[in-house]
PDB file of C-alpha atoms in Angstrom:
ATOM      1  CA  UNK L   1     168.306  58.377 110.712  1.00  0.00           C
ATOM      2  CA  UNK L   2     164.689  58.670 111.704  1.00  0.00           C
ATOM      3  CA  UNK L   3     163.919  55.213 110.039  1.00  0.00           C
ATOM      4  CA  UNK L   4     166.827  53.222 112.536  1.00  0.00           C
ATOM      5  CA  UNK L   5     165.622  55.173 115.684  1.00  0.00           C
ATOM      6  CA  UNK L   6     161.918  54.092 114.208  1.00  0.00           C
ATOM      7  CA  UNK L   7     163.039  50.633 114.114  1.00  0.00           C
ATOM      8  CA  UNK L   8     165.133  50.578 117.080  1.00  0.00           C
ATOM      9  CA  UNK L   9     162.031  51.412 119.697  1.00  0.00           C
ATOM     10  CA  UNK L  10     159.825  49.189 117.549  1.00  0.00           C
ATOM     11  CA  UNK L  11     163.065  46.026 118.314  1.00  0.00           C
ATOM     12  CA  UNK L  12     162.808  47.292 122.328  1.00  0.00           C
ATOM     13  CA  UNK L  13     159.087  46.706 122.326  1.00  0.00           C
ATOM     14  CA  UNK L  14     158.863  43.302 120.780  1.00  0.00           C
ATOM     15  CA  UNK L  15     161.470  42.519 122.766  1.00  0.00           C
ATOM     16  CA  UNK L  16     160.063  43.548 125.512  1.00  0.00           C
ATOM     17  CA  UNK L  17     156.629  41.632 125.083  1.00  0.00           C
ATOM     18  CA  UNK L  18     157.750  38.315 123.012  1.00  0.00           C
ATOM     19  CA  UNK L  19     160.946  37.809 124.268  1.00  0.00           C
ATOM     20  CA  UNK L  20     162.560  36.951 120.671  1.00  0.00           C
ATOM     21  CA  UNK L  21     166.789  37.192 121.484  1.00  0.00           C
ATOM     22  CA  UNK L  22     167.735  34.924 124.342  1.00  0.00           C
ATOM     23  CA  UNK L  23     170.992  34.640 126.553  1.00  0.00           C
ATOM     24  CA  UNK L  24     170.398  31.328 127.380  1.00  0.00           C
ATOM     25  CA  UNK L  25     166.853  29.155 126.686  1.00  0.00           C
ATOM     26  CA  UNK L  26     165.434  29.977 129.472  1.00  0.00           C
ATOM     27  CA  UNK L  27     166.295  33.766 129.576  1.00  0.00           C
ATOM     28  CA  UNK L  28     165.792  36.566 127.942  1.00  0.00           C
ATOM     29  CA  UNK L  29     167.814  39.756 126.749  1.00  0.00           C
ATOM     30  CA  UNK L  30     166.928  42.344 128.772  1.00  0.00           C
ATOM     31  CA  UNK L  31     165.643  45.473 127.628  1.00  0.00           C
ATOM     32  CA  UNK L  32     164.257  48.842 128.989  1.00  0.00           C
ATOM     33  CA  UNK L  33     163.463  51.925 126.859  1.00  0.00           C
ATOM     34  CA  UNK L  34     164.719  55.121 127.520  1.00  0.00           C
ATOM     35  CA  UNK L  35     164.020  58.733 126.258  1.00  0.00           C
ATOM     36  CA  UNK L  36     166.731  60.278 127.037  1.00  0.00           C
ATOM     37  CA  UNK L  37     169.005  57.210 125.140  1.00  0.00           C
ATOM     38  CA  UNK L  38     166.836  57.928 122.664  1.00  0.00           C
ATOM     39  CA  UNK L  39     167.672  61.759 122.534  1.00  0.00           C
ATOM     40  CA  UNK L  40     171.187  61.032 123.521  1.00  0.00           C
ATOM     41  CA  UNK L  41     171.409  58.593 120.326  1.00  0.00           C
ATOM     42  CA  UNK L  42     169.879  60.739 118.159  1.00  0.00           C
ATOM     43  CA  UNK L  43     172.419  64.096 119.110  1.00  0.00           C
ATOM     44  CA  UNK L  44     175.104  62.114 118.949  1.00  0.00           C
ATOM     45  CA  UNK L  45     174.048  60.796 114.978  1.00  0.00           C
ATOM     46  CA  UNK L  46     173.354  64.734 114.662  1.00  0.00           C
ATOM     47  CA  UNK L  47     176.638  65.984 115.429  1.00  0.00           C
ATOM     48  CA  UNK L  48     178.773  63.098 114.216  1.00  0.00           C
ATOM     49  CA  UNK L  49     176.866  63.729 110.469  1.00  0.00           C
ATOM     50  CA  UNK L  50     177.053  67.309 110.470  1.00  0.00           C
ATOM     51  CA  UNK L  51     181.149  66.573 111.623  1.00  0.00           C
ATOM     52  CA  UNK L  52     181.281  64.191 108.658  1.00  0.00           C
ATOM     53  CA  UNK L  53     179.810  66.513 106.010  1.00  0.00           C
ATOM     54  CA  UNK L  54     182.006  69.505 107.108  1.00  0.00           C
ATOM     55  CA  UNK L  55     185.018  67.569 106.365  1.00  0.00           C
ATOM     56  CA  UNK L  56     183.840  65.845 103.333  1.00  0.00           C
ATOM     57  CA  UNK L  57     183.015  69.455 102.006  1.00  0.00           C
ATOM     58  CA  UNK L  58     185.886  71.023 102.623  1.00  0.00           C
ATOM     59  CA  UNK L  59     187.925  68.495 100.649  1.00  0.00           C
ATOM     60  CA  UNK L  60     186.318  69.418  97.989  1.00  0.00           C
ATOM     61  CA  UNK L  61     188.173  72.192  95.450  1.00  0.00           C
ATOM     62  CA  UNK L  62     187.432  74.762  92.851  1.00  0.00           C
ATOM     63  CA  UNK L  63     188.889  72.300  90.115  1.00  0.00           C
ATOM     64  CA  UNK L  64     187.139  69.363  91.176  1.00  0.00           C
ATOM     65  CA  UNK L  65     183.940  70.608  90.693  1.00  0.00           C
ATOM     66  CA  UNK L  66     184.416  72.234  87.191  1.00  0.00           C
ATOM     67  CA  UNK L  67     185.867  68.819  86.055  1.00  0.00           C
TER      68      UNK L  67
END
């Protein structure tokens, strides 16, 4: 998780300064960095993961894991 955040503000910043992703040749993808999309982002992967791993966990049985 912390590697795609990582990797995500490093995108906006390069972005930012070389202009690399264009809408059309002459202009650029705009882009503007945020903290609180950053700590919106990073709740929402939180809660979705731990939502995720409840339910995987809880499919799993007495007799599955002594197989």
């Amino acid at each position: 998780m912390c590697i795609g955040l990582f990797l995500g503000i490093i995108l906006v910043f390069v972005q930012k300064k070389f202009e690399l992703f264009m809408i059309v040749p002459n202009l650029a993808y705009p882009v503007e960095f945020r903290f609180l999309n950053l700590l919106i982002v990073f709740c929402t992967i939180t809660v979705l993961g731990y939502i995720a791993a409840k339910i995987a966990s809880s499919r799993i049985s007495k007799e599955f894991i002594e197989k």
